[in-house]
mmCIF file of C-alpha atoms in Angstrom:
data_model
loop_
_atom_site.group_PDB
_atom_site.id
_atom_site.type_symbol
_atom_site.label_atom_id
_atom_site.label_comp_id
_atom_site.label_asym_id
_atom_site.label_seq_id
_atom_site.Cartn_x
_atom_site.Cartn_y
_atom_site.Cartn_z
ATOM 1 C CA UNK A 20 134.493 -70.089 -39.674
ATOM 2 C CA UNK A 21 136.693 -67.650 -42.148
ATOM 3 C CA UNK A 22 134.249 -67.970 -45.265
ATOM 4 C CA UNK A 23 136.590 -69.886 -46.972
ATOM 5 C CA UNK A 24 136.305 -72.715 -44.522
ATOM 6 C CA UNK A 25 132.377 -72.528 -44.517
ATOM 7 C CA UNK A 26 132.940 -73.162 -48.708
ATOM 8 C CA UNK A 27 134.623 -75.990 -48.008
ATOM 9 C CA UNK A 28 132.714 -77.419 -45.466
ATOM 10 C CA UNK A 29 129.270 -77.005 -47.574
ATOM 11 C CA UNK A 30 130.991 -78.849 -50.640
ATOM 12 C CA UNK A 31 132.153 -81.060 -48.418
ATOM 13 C CA UNK A 32 128.099 -81.854 -46.781
ATOM 14 C CA UNK A 33 127.739 -81.236 -50.828
ATOM 15 C CA UNK A 34 129.199 -84.318 -51.325
ATOM 16 C CA UNK A 35 128.921 -86.554 -48.360
ATOM 17 C CA UNK A 36 124.662 -86.283 -49.307
ATOM 18 C CA UNK A 37 125.306 -87.009 -53.404
ATOM 19 C CA UNK A 38 127.719 -90.180 -52.220
ATOM 20 C CA UNK A 39 125.306 -91.357 -50.012
ATOM 21 C CA UNK A 40 121.792 -90.983 -52.134
ATOM 22 C CA UNK A 41 123.700 -93.317 -54.709
ATOM 23 C CA UNK A 42 125.368 -95.410 -52.834
ATOM 24 C CA UNK A 43 122.696 -98.367 -52.455
ATOM 25 C CA UNK A 44 123.901 -98.801 -49.189
ATOM 26 C CA UNK A 45 127.308 -99.586 -49.945
ATOM 27 C CA UNK A 46 130.146 -97.473 -47.128
ATOM 28 C CA UNK A 47 131.127 -94.061 -47.880
ATOM 29 C CA UNK A 48 133.973 -93.662 -47.243
ATOM 30 C CA UNK A 49 135.974 -90.316 -45.602
ATOM 31 C CA UNK A 50 138.870 -91.014 -48.906
ATOM 32 C CA UNK A 51 135.507 -90.980 -51.128
ATOM 33 C CA UNK A 52 134.303 -87.585 -49.795
ATOM 34 C CA UNK A 53 137.513 -86.102 -50.042
ATOM 35 C CA UNK A 54 137.870 -86.982 -53.312
ATOM 36 C CA UNK A 55 133.959 -85.656 -54.776
ATOM 37 C CA UNK A 56 134.681 -82.662 -52.575
ATOM 38 C CA UNK A 57 137.958 -81.569 -54.557
ATOM 39 C CA UNK A 58 139.931 -81.705 -51.301
ATOM 40 C CA UNK A 59 142.947 -83.812 -48.913
ATOM 41 C CA UNK A 60 141.674 -86.008 -46.716
ATOM 42 C CA UNK A 61 143.026 -84.838 -44.513
ATOM 43 C CA UNK A 62 141.661 -81.433 -44.919
ATOM 44 C CA UNK A 63 138.413 -82.605 -44.713
ATOM 45 C CA UNK A 64 139.361 -84.082 -41.171
ATOM 46 C CA UNK A 65 139.836 -80.463 -40.002
ATOM 47 C CA UNK A 66 136.539 -80.231 -40.456
ATOM 48 C CA UNK A 67 135.055 -82.877 -39.339
ATOM 49 C CA UNK A 68 136.811 -85.122 -36.467
ATOM 50 C CA UNK A 69 135.006 -88.386 -37.537
ATOM 51 C CA UNK A 70 132.522 -90.386 -40.465
ATOM 52 C CA UNK A 71 129.578 -90.492 -37.668
ATOM 53 C CA UNK A 72 130.205 -86.016 -37.271
ATOM 54 C CA UNK A 73 130.416 -85.603 -40.585
ATOM 55 C CA UNK A 74 127.330 -88.206 -41.537
ATOM 56 C CA UNK A 75 125.419 -86.436 -38.483
ATOM 57 C CA UNK A 76 126.517 -83.323 -40.308
ATOM 58 C CA UNK A 77 124.743 -84.320 -43.693
ATOM 59 C CA UNK A 78 121.519 -85.287 -42.573
ATOM 60 C CA UNK A 79 121.339 -81.948 -40.906
ATOM 61 C CA UNK A 80 122.531 -80.528 -43.792
ATOM 62 C CA UNK A 81 119.685 -81.996 -45.467
ATOM 63 C CA UNK A 82 117.897 -80.568 -43.441
ATOM 64 C CA UNK A 83 118.598 -77.075 -44.017
ATOM 65 C CA UNK A 84 117.909 -77.772 -47.672
ATOM 66 C CA UNK A 85 114.448 -79.091 -47.100
ATOM 67 C CA UNK A 86 113.581 -77.114 -44.500
ATOM 68 C CA UNK A 87 112.359 -79.142 -42.180
ATOM 69 C CA UNK A 88 112.242 -76.407 -39.617
ATOM 70 C CA UNK A 89 109.712 -73.784 -41.851
ATOM 71 C CA UNK A 90 107.700 -77.909 -41.909
ATOM 72 C CA UNK A 91 107.416 -78.334 -38.294
ATOM 73 C CA UNK A 92 106.189 -74.659 -38.020
ATOM 74 C CA UNK A 93 102.158 -75.991 -37.809
ATOM 75 C CA UNK A 94 102.645 -78.600 -35.669
ATOM 76 C CA UNK A 95 104.452 -76.094 -33.306
ATOM 77 C CA UNK A 96 101.708 -73.498 -33.501
ATOM 78 C CA UNK A 97 99.117 -76.255 -33.203
ATOM 79 C CA UNK A 98 96.277 -75.006 -30.611
ATOM 80 C CA UNK A 99 95.344 -78.764 -29.690
ATOM 81 C CA UNK A 100 96.458 -82.026 -28.925
ATOM 82 C CA UNK A 101 94.339 -83.199 -31.822
ATOM 83 C CA UNK A 102 95.922 -80.745 -34.575
ATOM 84 C CA UNK A 103 99.232 -81.192 -33.548
ATOM 85 C CA UNK A 104 98.845 -85.010 -33.578
ATOM 86 C CA UNK A 105 98.008 -83.972 -37.465
ATOM 87 C CA UNK A 106 100.559 -81.199 -38.392
ATOM 88 C CA UNK A 107 102.970 -84.030 -36.923
ATOM 89 C CA UNK A 108 102.288 -86.659 -38.956
ATOM 90 C CA UNK A 109 101.659 -84.631 -42.705
ATOM 91 C CA UNK A 110 104.913 -83.085 -41.984
ATOM 92 C CA UNK A 111 107.460 -85.769 -41.009
ATOM 93 C CA UNK A 112 104.864 -88.378 -43.548
ATOM 94 C CA UNK A 113 105.862 -86.181 -45.853
ATOM 95 C CA UNK A 114 108.993 -85.092 -45.517
ATOM 96 C CA UNK A 115 110.268 -88.746 -45.608
ATOM 97 C CA UNK A 116 110.692 -89.570 -49.384
ATOM 98 C CA UNK A 117 111.819 -86.692 -49.962
ATOM 99 C CA UNK A 118 114.789 -87.602 -47.855
ATOM 100 C CA UNK A 119 114.584 -92.218 -49.117
ATOM 101 C CA UNK A 120 117.831 -92.296 -50.324
ATOM 102 C CA UNK A 121 119.844 -91.141 -46.990
ATOM 103 C CA UNK A 122 117.824 -92.687 -45.167
ATOM 104 C CA UNK A 123 117.518 -96.474 -46.802
ATOM 105 C CA UNK A 124 121.645 -95.876 -47.087
ATOM 106 C CA UNK A 125 122.208 -94.829 -43.871
ATOM 107 C CA UNK A 126 119.554 -97.915 -42.451
ATOM 108 C CA UNK A 127 121.362 -99.867 -44.931
ATOM 109 C CA UNK A 128 124.447 -98.877 -43.693
ATOM 110 C CA UNK A 129 124.006 -99.221 -40.429
ATOM 111 C CA UNK A 130 123.949 -102.457 -38.901
ATOM 112 C CA UNK A 131 127.777 -103.492 -39.444
ATOM 113 C CA UNK A 132 128.610 -99.246 -39.389
ATOM 114 C CA UNK A 133 128.978 -97.822 -35.920
ATOM 115 C CA UNK A 134 129.377 -94.503 -37.952
ATOM 116 C CA UNK A 135 126.121 -94.234 -39.539
ATOM 117 C CA UNK A 136 124.329 -96.061 -36.646
ATOM 118 C CA UNK A 137 125.347 -93.113 -34.911
ATOM 119 C CA UNK A 138 124.305 -90.576 -37.196
ATOM 120 C CA UNK A 139 120.930 -92.908 -38.124
ATOM 121 C CA UNK A 140 120.030 -92.946 -33.773
ATOM 122 C CA UNK A 141 119.835 -89.339 -33.683
ATOM 123 C CA UNK A 142 117.566 -88.621 -36.507
ATOM 124 C CA UNK A 143 115.386 -91.246 -35.353
ATOM 125 C CA UNK A 144 115.557 -89.728 -31.825
ATOM 126 C CA UNK A 145 114.809 -86.089 -32.944
ATOM 127 C CA UNK A 146 111.632 -87.564 -34.679
ATOM 128 C CA UNK A 147 110.790 -89.670 -31.110
ATOM 129 C CA UNK A 148 110.808 -86.233 -30.359
ATOM 130 C CA UNK A 149 108.245 -84.956 -32.196
ATOM 131 C CA UNK A 150 105.968 -88.210 -31.366
ATOM 132 C CA UNK A 151 106.244 -87.145 -28.299
ATOM 133 C CA UNK A 152 105.597 -83.809 -28.263
ATOM 134 C CA UNK A 153 102.043 -84.336 -30.273
ATOM 135 C CA UNK A 154 101.645 -87.191 -27.645
ATOM 136 C CA UNK A 155 101.792 -84.624 -24.584
ATOM 137 C CA UNK A 156 100.035 -82.301 -26.005
ATOM 138 C CA UNK A 157 96.834 -84.428 -26.062
ATOM 139 C CA UNK A 158 97.765 -85.434 -22.736
ATOM 140 C CA UNK A 159 97.756 -81.837 -21.373
ATOM 141 C CA UNK A 160 94.500 -81.464 -23.158
ATOM 142 C CA UNK A 161 93.584 -84.529 -20.972
ATOM 143 C CA UNK A 162 92.558 -86.428 -24.224
ATOM 144 C CA UNK A 163 94.732 -88.329 -24.628
ATOM 145 C CA UNK A 164 92.960 -92.003 -24.610
ATOM 146 C CA UNK A 165 93.111 -94.255 -21.320
ATOM 147 C CA UNK A 166 94.437 -97.072 -23.367
ATOM 148 C CA UNK A 167 98.441 -96.197 -23.303
ATOM 149 C CA UNK A 168 100.639 -93.992 -21.518
ATOM 150 C CA UNK A 169 101.626 -90.846 -22.398
ATOM 151 C CA UNK A 170 105.518 -92.824 -23.540
ATOM 152 C CA UNK A 171 103.571 -96.192 -24.962
ATOM 153 C CA UNK A 172 101.835 -93.683 -27.183
ATOM 154 C CA UNK A 173 105.141 -92.287 -28.401
ATOM 155 C CA UNK A 174 106.685 -95.518 -29.433
ATOM 156 C CA UNK A 175 103.765 -96.665 -30.550
ATOM 157 C CA UNK A 176 103.332 -93.612 -33.180
ATOM 158 C CA UNK A 177 106.962 -92.937 -34.054
ATOM 159 C CA UNK A 178 107.644 -97.076 -34.630
ATOM 160 C CA UNK A 179 103.884 -95.500 -36.962
ATOM 161 C CA UNK A 180 105.905 -93.086 -38.643
ATOM 162 C CA UNK A 181 109.383 -94.797 -39.300
ATOM 163 C CA UNK A 182 111.178 -95.366 -42.769
ATOM 164 C CA UNK A 183 109.857 -98.722 -43.013
ATOM 165 C CA UNK A 184 106.474 -98.044 -42.596
ATOM 166 C CA UNK A 185 106.542 -95.975 -45.184
ATOM 167 C CA UNK A 186 109.013 -98.034 -47.607
ATOM 168 C CA UNK A 187 106.029 -101.078 -47.311
ATOM 169 C CA UNK A 188 102.762 -99.224 -47.545
ATOM 170 C CA UNK A 189 103.996 -96.712 -50.605
ATOM 171 C CA UNK A 190 106.768 -98.667 -52.085
ATOM 172 C CA UNK A 191 105.702 -102.828 -51.738
ATOM 173 C CA UNK A 192 102.015 -102.205 -51.295
ATOM 174 C CA UNK A 193 101.954 -99.367 -54.382
ATOM 175 C CA UNK A 194 99.843 -96.385 -52.257
ATOM 176 C CA UNK A 195 99.922 -93.069 -52.627
ATOM 177 C CA UNK A 196 101.400 -90.757 -50.113
ATOM 178 C CA UNK A 197 98.193 -89.306 -49.585
ATOM 179 C CA UNK A 198 96.786 -92.383 -49.055
ATOM 180 C CA UNK A 199 99.137 -93.049 -46.237
ATOM 181 C CA UNK A 200 98.749 -89.386 -44.580
ATOM 182 C CA UNK A 201 95.600 -89.459 -44.532
ATOM 183 C CA UNK A 202 94.972 -92.875 -42.954
ATOM 184 C CA UNK A 203 97.547 -92.651 -40.918
ATOM 185 C CA UNK A 204 96.277 -89.595 -39.416
ATOM 186 C CA UNK A 205 92.762 -91.680 -38.727
ATOM 187 C CA UNK A 206 94.550 -94.560 -36.934
ATOM 188 C CA UNK A 207 96.524 -91.848 -35.102
ATOM 189 C CA UNK A 208 93.821 -90.239 -34.200
ATOM 190 C CA UNK A 209 91.260 -93.720 -33.420
ATOM 191 C CA UNK A 210 94.243 -94.753 -31.028
ATOM 192 C CA UNK A 211 95.140 -91.482 -29.231
ATOM 193 C CA UNK A 212 92.346 -89.118 -29.187
ATOM 194 C CA UNK A 213 90.203 -90.406 -26.015
ATOM 195 C CA UNK A 214 86.213 -91.005 -27.075
ATOM 196 C CA UNK A 215 84.474 -87.679 -25.650
ATOM 197 C CA UNK A 216 81.268 -88.400 -24.027
ATOM 198 C CA UNK A 217 77.772 -87.399 -25.953
ATOM 199 C CA UNK A 218 76.728 -83.774 -24.531
#
């Protein structure tokens, strides 16, 4: 990709991100994004063949701006399953408030907008993979509670770490971010980490 094409692509992604954050759940059209980026709609489609492709790329662009990969380093470098569980909850749980604007827009749009639904599903699948990695690390350590299979534990952790749960606890219930993180870590340990017999 030429430097000019790369600059235009970034301008498009920045425009899409700004519009999503300001959308209040209303559909963000390709024509709106093209106008904000200062290009024609036809030029926009040269960079992104579909609106779903653009919305997915926008979530990855936001990840790049927020340093999502760097945030996951402690989780991936964890020496035990329980350490990885804590680190992943911290990484994703503390990331939610930073991406909440875009997440809220995609959530509001997804039931009536297939492109938004596609972007949301891909984003949430990535989160589920992170949950699975933490649970599988516990399982490999033989430290996963027998109350749940690895798949069931992954499903539960994924649900606990949903954007909706974060909204309910911090926005609706008024919890601090610190209380949210510490409570979810404590709950996850009790639910997923097997009790060790005392020696």
